[in-house]
PDB file of N, CA and C in Angstrom:
ATOM      1  N   GLU V   1      95.298  64.629  17.124  1.00 88.00           N
ATOM      2  CA  GLU V   1      96.011  64.918  18.366  1.00 88.00           C
ATOM      3  C   GLU V   1      95.182  65.834  19.274  1.00 88.00           C
ATOM      4  N   LEU V   2      94.525  66.791  18.668  1.00 91.00           N
ATOM      5  CA  LEU V   2      93.668  67.696  19.441  1.00 91.00           C
ATOM      6  C   LEU V   2      92.508  66.929  20.075  1.00 91.00           C
ATOM      7  N   GLN V   3      91.930  66.005  19.309  1.00 93.00           N
ATOM      8  CA  GLN V   3      90.828  65.178  19.830  1.00 93.00           C
ATOM      9  C   GLN V   3      91.304  64.339  21.008  1.00 93.00           C
ATOM     10  N   GLN V   4      92.506  63.820  20.930  1.00 94.00           N
ATOM     11  CA  GLN V   4      93.077  63.021  22.012  1.00 94.00           C
ATOM     12  C   GLN V   4      93.241  63.874  23.273  1.00 94.00           C
ATOM     13  N   LYS V   5      93.688  65.103  23.116  1.00 94.00           N
ATOM     14  CA  LYS V   5      93.859  66.008  24.252  1.00 94.00           C
ATOM     15  C   LYS V   5      92.512  66.332  24.893  1.00 94.00           C
ATOM     16  N   VAL V   6      91.503  66.511  24.063  1.00 95.00           N
ATOM     17  CA  VAL V   6      90.153  66.791  24.571  1.00 95.00           C
ATOM     18  C   VAL V   6      89.649  65.595  25.373  1.00 95.00           C
ATOM     19  N   GLU V   7      89.864  64.387  24.867  1.00 96.00           N
ATOM     20  CA  GLU V   7      89.435  63.183  25.573  1.00 96.00           C
ATOM     21  C   GLU V   7      90.184  63.024  26.895  1.00 96.00           C
ATOM     22  N   GLU V   8      91.483  63.306  26.886  1.00 96.00           N
ATOM     23  CA  GLU V   8      92.266  63.237  28.124  1.00 96.00           C
ATOM     24  C   GLU V   8      91.746  64.243  29.141  1.00 96.00           C
ATOM     25  N   MET V   9      91.404  65.441  28.654  1.00 97.00           N
ATOM     26  CA  MET V   9      90.875  66.486  29.523  1.00 97.00           C
ATOM     27  C   MET V   9      89.557  66.044  30.154  1.00 97.00           C
ATOM     28  N   GLU V  10      88.691  65.423  29.356  1.00 97.00           N
ATOM     29  CA  GLU V  10      87.412  64.931  29.874  1.00 97.00           C
ATOM     30  C   GLU V  10      87.632  63.841  30.924  1.00 97.00           C
ATOM     31  N   LEU V  11      88.573  62.938  30.659  1.00 97.00           N
ATOM     32  CA  LEU V  11      88.885  61.891  31.631  1.00 97.00           C
ATOM     33  C   LEU V  11      89.417  62.488  32.929  1.00 97.00           C
ATOM     34  N   LEU V  12      90.265  63.482  32.808  1.00 97.00           N
ATOM     35  CA  LEU V  12      90.805  64.147  34.003  1.00 97.00           C
ATOM     36  C   LEU V  12      89.712  64.868  34.785  1.00 97.00           C
ATOM     37  N   LYS V  13      88.772  65.479  34.085  1.00 97.00           N
ATOM     38  CA  LYS V  13      87.644  66.146  34.751  1.00 97.00           C
ATOM     39  C   LYS V  13      86.796  65.128  35.512  1.00 97.00           C
ATOM     40  N   MET V  14      86.535  63.988  34.877  1.00 97.00           N
ATOM     41  CA  MET V  14      85.741  62.944  35.536  1.00 97.00           C
ATOM     42  C   MET V  14      86.475  62.410  36.762  1.00 97.00           C
ATOM     43  N   GLU V  15      87.773  62.198  36.628  1.00 97.00           N
ATOM     44  CA  GLU V  15      88.568  61.706  37.751  1.00 97.00           C
ATOM     45  C   GLU V  15      88.573  62.715  38.891  1.00 97.00           C
ATOM     46  N   LEU V  16      88.692  63.980  38.567  1.00 97.00           N
ATOM     47  CA  LEU V  16      88.668  65.033  39.580  1.00 97.00           C
ATOM     48  C   LEU V  16      87.325  65.064  40.289  1.00 97.00           C
ATOM     49  N   GLN V  17      86.258  64.902  39.544  1.00 97.00           N
ATOM     50  CA  GLN V  17      84.928  64.885  40.136  1.00 97.00           C
ATOM     51  C   GLN V  17      84.766  63.683  41.077  1.00 97.00           C
ATOM     52  N   MET V  18      85.283  62.532  40.669  1.00 97.00           N
ATOM     53  CA  MET V  18      85.215  61.340  41.518  1.00 97.00           C
ATOM     54  C   MET V  18      86.026  61.550  42.797  1.00 97.00           C
ATOM     55  N   LEU V  19      87.195  62.168  42.664  1.00 97.00           N
ATOM     56  CA  LEU V  19      88.026  62.437  43.842  1.00 97.00           C
ATOM     57  C   LEU V  19      87.341  63.413  44.789  1.00 97.00           C
ATOM     58  N   GLU V  20      86.690  64.407  44.249  1.00 97.00           N
ATOM     59  CA  GLU V  20      85.972  65.377  45.081  1.00 97.00           C
ATOM     60  C   GLU V  20      84.808  64.707  45.805  1.00 97.00           C
ATOM     61  N   THR V  21      84.104  63.837  45.107  1.00 95.00           N
ATOM     62  CA  THR V  21      83.007  63.093  45.729  1.00 95.00           C
ATOM     63  C   THR V  21      83.525  62.226  46.872  1.00 95.00           C
ATOM     64  N   GLU V  22      84.621  61.557  46.641  1.00 94.00           N
ATOM     65  CA  GLU V  22      85.226  60.708  47.678  1.00 94.00           C
ATOM     66  C   GLU V  22      85.706  61.549  48.856  1.00 94.00           C
ATOM     67  N   ARG V  23      86.262  62.724  48.572  1.00 96.00           N
ATOM     68  CA  ARG V  23      86.725  63.608  49.640  1.00 96.00           C
ATOM     69  C   ARG V  23      85.559  64.043  50.529  1.00 96.00           C
ATOM     70  N   VAL V  24      84.439  64.377  49.906  1.00 95.00           N
ATOM     71  CA  VAL V  24      83.252  64.784  50.666  1.00 95.00           C
ATOM     72  C   VAL V  24      82.753  63.623  51.511  1.00 95.00           C
ATOM     73  N   ARG V  25      82.709  62.439  50.924  1.00 91.00           N
ATOM     74  CA  ARG V  25      82.249  61.259  51.669  1.00 91.00           C
ATOM     75  C   ARG V  25      83.150  60.995  52.870  1.00 91.00           C
ATOM     76  N   LEU V  26      84.453  61.055  52.665  1.00 93.00           N
ATOM     77  CA  LEU V  26      85.392  60.826  53.762  1.00 93.00           C
ATOM     78  C   LEU V  26      85.281  61.910  54.826  1.00 93.00           C
ATOM     79  N   SER V  27      85.002  63.108  54.410  1.00 94.00           N
ATOM     80  CA  SER V  27      84.817  64.204  55.358  1.00 94.00           C
ATOM     81  C   SER V  27      83.595  63.942  56.244  1.00 94.00           C
ATOM     82  N   LEU V  28      82.519  63.453  55.642  1.00 92.00           N
ATOM     83  CA  LEU V  28      81.313  63.123  56.407  1.00 92.00           C
ATOM     84  C   LEU V  28      81.570  61.982  57.390  1.00 92.00           C
ATOM     85  N   VAL V  29      82.309  60.981  56.929  1.00 92.00           N
ATOM     86  CA  VAL V  29      82.648  59.851  57.800  1.00 92.00           C
ATOM     87  C   VAL V  29      83.515  60.335  58.960  1.00 92.00           C
ATOM     88  N   GLU V  30      84.486  61.173  58.661  1.00 93.00           N
ATOM     89  CA  GLU V  30      85.373  61.699  59.708  1.00 93.00           C
ATOM     90  C   GLU V  30      84.586  62.503  60.736  1.00 93.00           C
ATOM     91  N   GLU V  31      83.658  63.324  60.266  1.00 94.00           N
ATOM     92  CA  GLU V  31      82.840  64.129  61.179  1.00 94.00           C
ATOM     93  C   GLU V  31      81.997  63.239  62.091  1.00 94.00           C
ATOM     94  N   LYS V  32      81.388  62.224  61.510  1.00 93.00           N
ATOM     95  CA  LYS V  32      80.550  61.315  62.301  1.00 93.00           C
ATOM     96  C   LYS V  32      81.399  60.532  63.294  1.00 93.00           C
ATOM     97  N   LEU V  33      82.583  60.118  62.869  1.00 94.00           N
ATOM     98  CA  LEU V  33      83.489  59.395  63.753  1.00 94.00           C
ATOM     99  C   LEU V  33      83.912  60.274  64.932  1.00 94.00           C
ATOM    100  N   MET V  34      84.198  61.527  64.670  1.00 95.00           N
ATOM    101  CA  MET V  34      84.572  62.443  65.749  1.00 95.00           C
ATOM    102  C   MET V  34      83.418  62.620  66.731  1.00 95.00           C
ATOM    103  N   ASP V  35      82.196  62.694  66.224  1.00 94.00           N
ATOM    104  CA  ASP V  35      81.026  62.800  67.105  1.00 94.00           C
ATOM    105  C   ASP V  35      80.893  61.563  67.985  1.00 94.00           C
ATOM    106  N   VAL V  36      81.093  60.390  67.390  1.00 93.00           N
ATOM    107  CA  VAL V  36      81.001  59.134  68.143  1.00 93.00           C
ATOM    108  C   VAL V  36      82.088  59.078  69.213  1.00 93.00           C
ATOM    109  N   LEU V  37      83.303  59.458  68.846  1.00 93.00           N
ATOM    110  CA  LEU V  37      84.400  59.445  69.817  1.00 93.00           C
ATOM    111  C   LEU V  37      84.142  60.424  70.961  1.00 93.00           C
ATOM    112  N   GLN V  38      83.562  61.564  70.652  1.00 93.00           N
ATOM    113  CA  GLN V  38      83.229  62.541  71.699  1.00 93.00           C
ATOM    114  C   GLN V  38      82.180  61.967  72.660  1.00 93.00           C
ATOM    115  N   LEU V  39      81.178  61.290  72.111  1.00 91.00           N
ATOM    116  CA  LEU V  39      80.163  60.665  72.970  1.00 91.00           C
ATOM    117  C   LEU V  39      80.776  59.565  73.829  1.00 91.00           C
ATOM    118  N   LEU V  40      81.669  58.777  73.251  1.00 91.00           N
ATOM    119  CA  LEU V  40      82.339  57.730  74.024  1.00 91.00           C
ATOM    120  C   LEU V  40      83.170  58.334  75.156  1.00 91.00           C
ATOM    121  N   GLN V  41      83.835  59.450  74.878  1.00 90.00           N
ATOM    122  CA  GLN V  41      84.622  60.134  75.905  1.00 90.00           C
ATOM    123  C   GLN V  41      83.715  60.623  77.032  1.00 90.00           C
ATOM    124  N   GLN V  42      82.571  61.180  76.678  1.00 89.00           N
ATOM    125  CA  GLN V  42      81.633  61.656  77.689  1.00 89.00           C
ATOM    126  C   GLN V  42      81.137  60.492  78.548  1.00 89.00           C
ATOM    127  N   LEU V  43      80.847  59.362  77.917  1.00 88.00           N
ATOM    128  CA  LEU V  43      80.391  58.197  78.673  1.00 88.00           C
ATOM    129  C   LEU V  43      81.495  57.664  79.576  1.00 88.00           C
ATOM    130  N   ARG V  44      82.726  57.703  79.090  1.00 87.00           N
ATOM    131  CA  ARG V  44      83.847  57.264  79.920  1.00 87.00           C
ATOM    132  C   ARG V  44      83.995  58.170  81.139  1.00 87.00           C
ATOM    133  N   ASP V  45      83.832  59.470  80.926  1.00 88.00           N
ATOM    134  CA  ASP V  45      83.906  60.425  82.035  1.00 88.00           C
ATOM    135  C   ASP V  45      82.794  60.201  83.057  1.00 88.00           C
ATOM    136  N   LEU V  46      81.681  59.634  82.605  1.00 87.00           N
ATOM    137  CA  LEU V  46      80.564  59.328  83.505  1.00 87.00           C
ATOM    138  C   LEU V  46      80.694  57.937  84.125  1.00 87.00           C
ATOM    139  N   ASN V  47      81.813  57.273  83.872  1.00 87.00           N
ATOM    140  CA  ASN V  47      82.105  55.939  84.402  1.00 87.00           C
ATOM    141  C   ASN V  47      81.058  54.899  84.001  1.00 87.00           C
ATOM    142  N   VAL V  48      80.645  54.947  82.752  1.00 86.00           N
ATOM    143  CA  VAL V  48      79.729  53.930  82.235  1.00 86.00           C
ATOM    144  C   VAL V  48      80.513  52.625  82.124  1.00 86.00           C
ATOM    145  N   SER V  49      79.887  51.540  82.514  1.00 87.00           N
ATOM    146  CA  SER V  49      80.583  50.253  82.531  1.00 87.00           C
ATOM    147  C   SER V  49      80.914  49.773  81.119  1.00 87.00           C
ATOM    148  N   LYS V  50      81.961  48.965  81.050  1.00 88.00           N
ATOM    149  CA  LYS V  50      82.352  48.382  79.764  1.00 88.00           C
ATOM    150  C   LYS V  50      81.242  47.469  79.244  1.00 88.00           C
ATOM    151  N   ARG V  51      80.555  46.848  80.149  1.00 91.00           N
ATOM    152  CA  ARG V  51      79.464  45.957  79.760  1.00 91.00           C
ATOM    153  C   ARG V  51      78.345  46.746  79.061  1.00 91.00           C
ATOM    154  N   ALA V  52      78.004  47.908  79.630  1.00 88.00           N
ATOM    155  CA  ALA V  52      76.954  48.737  79.021  1.00 88.00           C
ATOM    156  C   ALA V  52      77.393  49.236  77.651  1.00 88.00           C
ATOM    157  N   LEU V  53      78.661  49.642  77.544  1.00 89.00           N
ATOM    158  CA  LEU V  53      79.171  50.082  76.244  1.00 89.00           C
ATOM    159  C   LEU V  53      79.184  48.932  75.247  1.00 89.00           C
ATOM    160  N   GLY V  54      79.522  47.740  75.727  1.00 91.00           N
ATOM    161  CA  GLY V  54      79.505  46.563  74.858  1.00 91.00           C
ATOM    162  C   GLY V  54      78.111  46.270  74.342  1.00 91.00           C
ATOM    163  N   LYS V  55      77.114  46.427  75.209  1.00 91.00           N
ATOM    164  CA  LYS V  55      75.726  46.200  74.783  1.00 91.00           C
ATOM    165  C   LYS V  55      75.315  47.203  73.709  1.00 91.00           C
ATOM    166  N   ILE V  56      75.736  48.454  73.887  1.00 90.00           N
ATOM    167  CA  ILE V  56      75.417  49.474  72.883  1.00 90.00           C
ATOM    168  C   ILE V  56      76.061  49.116  71.548  1.00 90.00           C
ATOM    169  N   LEU V  57      77.307  48.708  71.595  1.00 90.00           N
ATOM    170  CA  LEU V  57      78.019  48.351  70.371  1.00 90.00           C
ATOM    171  C   LEU V  57      77.381  47.138  69.692  1.00 90.00           C
ATOM    172  N   LEU V  58      77.062  46.105  70.473  1.00 91.00           N
ATOM    173  CA  LEU V  58      76.427  44.916  69.890  1.00 91.00           C
ATOM    174  C   LEU V  58      75.055  45.243  69.305  1.00 91.00           C
ATOM    175  N   SER V  59      74.311  46.086  69.992  1.00 89.00           N
ATOM    176  CA  SER V  59      73.009  46.506  69.478  1.00 89.00           C
ATOM    177  C   SER V  59      73.164  47.222  68.145  1.00 89.00           C
ATOM    178  N   THR V  60      74.176  48.061  68.073  1.00 89.00           N
ATOM    179  CA  THR V  60      74.446  48.780  66.824  1.00 89.00           C
ATOM    180  C   THR V  60      74.777  47.811  65.697  1.00 89.00           C
ATOM    181  N   LEU V  61      75.685  46.885  65.966  1.00 87.00           N
ATOM    182  CA  LEU V  61      76.101  45.941  64.931  1.00 87.00           C
ATOM    183  C   LEU V  61      74.958  45.041  64.488  1.00 87.00           C
ATOM    184  N   GLU V  62      74.104  44.647  65.437  1.00 88.00           N
ATOM    185  CA  GLU V  62      72.960  43.804  65.078  1.00 88.00           C
ATOM    186  C   GLU V  62      71.969  44.549  64.193  1.00 88.00           C
ATOM    187  N   SER V  63      71.785  45.832  64.482  1.00 84.00           N
ATOM    188  CA  SER V  63      70.805  46.586  63.680  1.00 84.00           C
ATOM    189  C   SER V  63      71.352  46.955  62.301  1.00 84.00           C
ATOM    190  N   CYS V  64      72.660  46.823  62.132  1.00 81.00           N
ATOM    191  CA  CYS V  64      73.272  47.186  60.843  1.00 81.00           C
ATOM    192  C   CYS V  64      73.749  45.969  60.068  1.00 81.00           C
ATOM    193  N   CYS V  65      73.217  44.786  60.349  1.00 76.00           N
ATOM    194  CA  CYS V  65      73.691  43.631  59.593  1.00 76.00           C
ATOM    195  C   CYS V  65      73.201  43.725  58.171  1.00 76.00           C
ATOM    196  N   ASP V  66      74.149  43.905  57.306  1.00 61.00           N
ATOM    197  CA  ASP V  66      73.858  44.020  55.880  1.00 61.00           C
ATOM    198  C   ASP V  66      74.761  43.023  55.173  1.00 61.00           C
ATOM    199  N   PRO V  67      74.189  42.121  54.381  1.00 54.00           N
ATOM    200  CA  PRO V  67      75.019  41.107  53.748  1.00 54.00           C
ATOM    201  C   PRO V  67      76.059  41.643  52.769  1.00 54.00           C
ATOM    202  N   GLN V  68      75.840  42.849  52.231  1.00 57.00           N
ATOM    203  CA  GLN V  68      76.807  43.386  51.281  1.00 57.00           C
ATOM    204  C   GLN V  68      77.548  44.569  51.889  1.00 57.00           C
ATOM    205  N   PRO V  69      78.755  44.310  52.389  1.00 59.00           N
ATOM    206  CA  PRO V  69      79.520  45.416  52.969  1.00 59.00           C
ATOM    207  C   PRO V  69      79.930  46.403  51.893  1.00 59.00           C
ATOM    208  N   GLY V  70      79.996  47.641  52.287  1.00 59.00           N
ATOM    209  CA  GLY V  70      80.390  48.662  51.325  1.00 59.00           C
ATOM    210  C   GLY V  70      80.612  49.988  52.005  1.00 59.00           C
ATOM    211  N   LYS V  71      80.818  50.996  51.201  1.00 60.00           N
ATOM    212  CA  LYS V  71      81.105  52.325  51.721  1.00 60.00           C
ATOM    213  C   LYS V  71      79.926  52.871  52.509  1.00 60.00           C
ATOM    214  N   ALA V  72      78.706  52.670  52.031  1.00 74.00           N
ATOM    215  CA  ALA V  72      77.523  53.198  52.701  1.00 74.00           C
ATOM    216  C   ALA V  72      77.316  52.511  54.045  1.00 74.00           C
ATOM    217  N   GLN V  73      77.719  51.246  54.160  1.00 81.00           N
ATOM    218  CA  GLN V  73      77.526  50.518  55.405  1.00 81.00           C
ATOM    219  C   GLN V  73      78.368  51.129  56.522  1.00 81.00           C
ATOM    220  N   LEU V  74      79.554  51.582  56.215  1.00 84.00           N
ATOM    221  CA  LEU V  74      80.404  52.206  57.216  1.00 84.00           C
ATOM    222  C   LEU V  74      79.719  53.422  57.815  1.00 84.00           C
ATOM    223  N   PHE V  75      79.182  54.281  56.990  1.00 85.00           N
ATOM    224  CA  PHE V  75      78.490  55.465  57.490  1.00 85.00           C
ATOM    225  C   PHE V  75      77.240  55.073  58.260  1.00 85.00           C
ATOM    226  N   GLU V  76      76.540  54.046  57.791  1.00 87.00           N
ATOM    227  CA  GLU V  76      75.329  53.587  58.477  1.00 87.00           C
ATOM    228  C   GLU V  76      75.665  53.099  59.884  1.00 87.00           C
ATOM    229  N   VAL V  77      76.744  52.339  60.016  1.00 89.00           N
ATOM    230  CA  VAL V  77      77.153  51.839  61.335  1.00 89.00           C
ATOM    231  C   VAL V  77      77.525  53.005  62.247  1.00 89.00           C
ATOM    232  N   LEU V  78      78.313  53.943  61.738  1.00 90.00           N
ATOM    233  CA  LEU V  78      78.686  55.095  62.550  1.00 90.00           C
ATOM    234  C   LEU V  78      77.468  55.917  62.952  1.00 90.00           C
ATOM    235  N   ASP V  79      76.554  56.109  62.023  1.00 91.00           N
ATOM    236  CA  ASP V  79      75.349  56.884  62.310  1.00 91.00           C
ATOM    237  C   ASP V  79      74.486  56.183  63.359  1.00 91.00           C
ATOM    238  N   THR V  80      74.343  54.871  63.224  1.00 91.00           N
ATOM    239  CA  THR V  80      73.550  54.109  64.193  1.00 91.00           C
ATOM    240  C   THR V  80      74.221  54.109  65.562  1.00 91.00           C
ATOM    241  N   LEU V  81      75.547  53.946  65.587  1.00 91.00           N
ATOM    242  CA  LEU V  81      76.277  53.992  66.853  1.00 91.00           C
ATOM    243  C   LEU V  81      76.124  55.363  67.506  1.00 91.00           C
ATOM    244  N   HIS V  82      76.203  56.415  66.714  1.00 91.00           N
ATOM    245  CA  HIS V  82      76.011  57.765  67.243  1.00 91.00           C
ATOM    246  C   HIS V  82      74.625  57.904  67.858  1.00 91.00           C
ATOM    247  N   HIS V  83      73.620  57.381  67.158  1.00 91.00           N
ATOM    248  CA  HIS V  83      72.244  57.449  67.665  1.00 91.00           C
ATOM    249  C   HIS V  83      72.105  56.664  68.972  1.00 91.00           C
ATOM    250  N   GLU V  84      72.669  55.461  69.010  1.00 90.00           N
ATOM    251  CA  GLU V  84      72.585  54.619  70.210  1.00 90.00           C
ATOM    252  C   GLU V  84      73.280  55.293  71.404  1.00 90.00           C
ATOM    253  N   LEU V  85      74.460  55.856  71.154  1.00 89.00           N
ATOM    254  CA  LEU V  85      75.197  56.527  72.231  1.00 89.00           C
ATOM    255  C   LEU V  85      74.460  57.775  72.698  1.00 89.00           C
ATOM    256  N   SER V  86      73.890  58.516  71.764  1.00 87.00           N
ATOM    257  CA  SER V  86      73.151  59.733  72.114  1.00 87.00           C
ATOM    258  C   SER V  86      71.911  59.409  72.940  1.00 87.00           C
ATOM    259  N   ALA V  87      71.340  58.248  72.706  1.00 86.00           N
ATOM    260  CA  ALA V  87      70.133  57.848  73.410  1.00 86.00           C
ATOM    261  C   ALA V  87      70.429  57.345  74.825  1.00 86.00           C
ATOM    262  N   CYS V  88      71.695  57.223  75.169  1.00 83.00           N
ATOM    263  CA  CYS V  88      72.072  56.734  76.495  1.00 83.00           C
ATOM    264  C   CYS V  88      71.490  57.662  77.562  1.00 83.00           C
ATOM    265  N   GLU V  89      70.806  57.089  78.538  1.00 77.00           N
ATOM    266  CA  GLU V  89      70.118  57.874  79.559  1.00 77.00           C
ATOM    267  C   GLU V  89      71.073  58.773  80.347  1.00 77.00           C
ATOM    268  N   LEU V  90      72.280  58.296  80.618  1.00 72.00           N
ATOM    269  CA  LEU V  90      73.225  59.109  81.379  1.00 72.00           C
ATOM    270  C   LEU V  90      73.599  60.387  80.637  1.00 72.00           C
ATOM    271  N   LEU V  91      73.788  60.280  79.334  1.00 71.00           N
ATOM    272  CA  LEU V  91      74.120  61.473  78.552  1.00 71.00           C
ATOM    273  C   LEU V  91      72.950  62.439  78.495  1.00 71.00           C
ATOM    274  N   GLN V  92      71.743  61.901  78.386  1.00 70.00           N
ATOM    275  CA  GLN V  92      70.571  62.765  78.322  1.00 70.00           C
ATOM    276  C   GLN V  92      70.353  63.486  79.648  1.00 70.00           C
ATOM    277  N   SER V  93      70.540  62.774  80.762  1.00 73.00           N
ATOM    278  CA  SER V  93      70.365  63.425  82.064  1.00 73.00           C
ATOM    279  C   SER V  93      71.466  64.456  82.299  1.00 73.00           C
ATOM    280  N   GLN V  94      72.676  64.173  81.832  1.00 67.00           N
ATOM    281  CA  GLN V  94      73.779  65.129  81.966  1.00 67.00           C
ATOM    282  C   GLN V  94      73.487  66.387  81.148  1.00 67.00           C
ATOM    283  N   ALA V  95      72.932  66.219  79.955  1.00 62.00           N
ATOM    284  CA  ALA V  95      72.608  67.363  79.110  1.00 62.00           C
ATOM    285  C   ALA V  95      71.537  68.231  79.758  1.00 62.00           C
ATOM    286  N   LEU V  96      70.585  67.599  80.419  1.00 61.00           N
ATOM    287  CA  LEU V  96      69.539  68.366  81.091  1.00 61.00           C
ATOM    288  C   LEU V  96      70.109  69.161  82.264  1.00 61.00           C
ATOM    289  N   GLU V  97      71.069  68.569  82.979  1.00 67.00           N
ATOM    290  CA  GLU V  97      71.679  69.265  84.102  1.00 67.00           C
ATOM    291  C   GLU V  97      72.498  70.459  83.636  1.00 67.00           C
ATOM    292  N   ARG V  98      73.138  70.340  82.492  1.00 63.00           N
ATOM    293  CA  ARG V  98      73.997  71.405  81.978  1.00 63.00           C
ATOM    294  C   ARG V  98      73.225  72.518  81.301  1.00 63.00           C
ATOM    295  N   ALA V  99      72.006  72.234  80.851  1.00 61.00           N
ATOM    296  CA  ALA V  99      71.237  73.227  80.104  1.00 61.00           C
ATOM    297  C   ALA V  99      70.906  74.405  81.003  1.00 61.00           C
ATOM    298  N   PRO V 100      71.302  75.598  80.608  1.00 59.00           N
ATOM    299  CA  PRO V 100      71.002  76.774  81.431  1.00 59.00           C
ATOM    300  C   PRO V 100      69.527  77.117  81.350  1.00 59.00           C
ATOM    301  N   SER V 101      69.000  77.570  82.476  1.00 49.00           N
ATOM    302  CA  SER V 101      67.590  77.974  82.465  1.00 49.00           C
ATOM    303  C   SER V 101      67.500  79.311  81.755  1.00 49.00           C
ATOM    304  N   ARG V 102      66.637  79.377  80.798  1.00 47.00           N
ATOM    305  CA  ARG V 102      66.504  80.586  79.992  1.00 47.00           C
ATOM    306  C   ARG V 102      65.383  81.442  80.551  1.00 47.00           C
ATOM    307  N   GLN V 103      65.667  82.720  80.645  1.00 46.00           N
ATOM    308  CA  GLN V 103      64.650  83.656  81.078  1.00 46.00           C
ATOM    309  C   GLN V 103      64.187  84.423  79.858  1.00 46.00           C
ATOM    310  N   SER V 104      62.901  84.524  79.696  1.00 44.00           N
ATOM    311  CA  SER V 104      62.403  85.271  78.548  1.00 44.00           C
ATOM    312  C   SER V 104      62.146  86.710  78.977  1.00 44.00           C
ATOM    313  N   LEU V 105      62.725  87.607  78.264  1.00 44.00           N
ATOM    314  CA  LEU V 105      62.547  89.020  78.534  1.00 44.00           C
ATOM    315  C   LEU V 105      61.769  89.626  77.392  1.00 44.00           C
ATOM    316  N   SER V 106      60.837  90.489  77.743  1.00 48.00           N
ATOM    317  CA  SER V 106      60.067  91.131  76.681  1.00 48.00           C
ATOM    318  C   SER V 106      60.924  92.130  75.933  1.00 48.00           C
ATOM    319  N   ASN V 107      61.835  92.786  76.641  1.00 46.00           N
ATOM    320  CA  ASN V 107      62.728  93.751  76.017  1.00 46.00           C
ATOM    321  C   ASN V 107      64.156  93.281  76.232  1.00 46.00           C
ATOM    322  N   PRO V 108      64.910  92.981  75.191  1.00 43.00           N
ATOM    323  CA  PRO V 108      66.268  92.460  75.363  1.00 43.00           C
ATOM    324  C   PRO V 108      67.219  93.475  75.987  1.00 43.00           C
ATOM    325  N   LEU V 109      66.826  94.746  76.022  1.00 40.00           N
ATOM    326  CA  LEU V 109      67.695  95.765  76.607  1.00 40.00           C
ATOM    327  C   LEU V 109      67.542  95.840  78.127  1.00 40.00           C
ATOM    328  N   VAL V 110      66.496  95.244  78.662  1.00 40.00           N
ATOM    329  CA  VAL V 110      66.277  95.249  80.095  1.00 40.00           C
ATOM    330  C   VAL V 110      67.160  94.199  80.727  1.00 40.00           C
ATOM    331  N   ILE V 111      67.886  94.568  81.754  1.00 37.00           N
ATOM    332  CA  ILE V 111      68.774  93.637  82.433  1.00 37.00           C
ATOM    333  C   ILE V 111      68.073  93.141  83.690  1.00 37.00           C
ATOM    334  N   SER V 112      67.978  91.828  83.787  1.00 37.00           N
ATOM    335  CA  SER V 112      67.330  91.219  84.947  1.00 37.00           C
ATOM    336  C   SER V 112      68.344  91.042  86.051  1.00 37.00           C
ATOM    337  N   CYS V 113      67.973  91.444  87.279  1.00 33.00           N
ATOM    338  CA  CYS V 113      68.904  91.323  88.416  1.00 33.00           C
ATOM    339  C   CYS V 113      68.460  90.250  89.363  1.00 33.00           C
TER     340      CYS V 113
END
């Protein structure tokens, strides 16, 4: 009976480890999805055409054609879509416009007027 309890405990530990691994994977997918949605929102705010967004999406899907769908493919598609959206020229030009010009000071205590 004690041996049976030990085996059950080991099975429960393995199951817990698998659940934790899955939780981490889902957390990574959720984070990447949120990044993609944020980029899509920014592009929508810039009035990017549906046609241009469609081209980005099709380009992403074409570059991720994998005959065996699986868990890793989902993250790969999201990662590629994030990369494609980030590479959009409108977003890059917007980021450059928003970037504050940095002044280098030799002494951080000196206040520039």
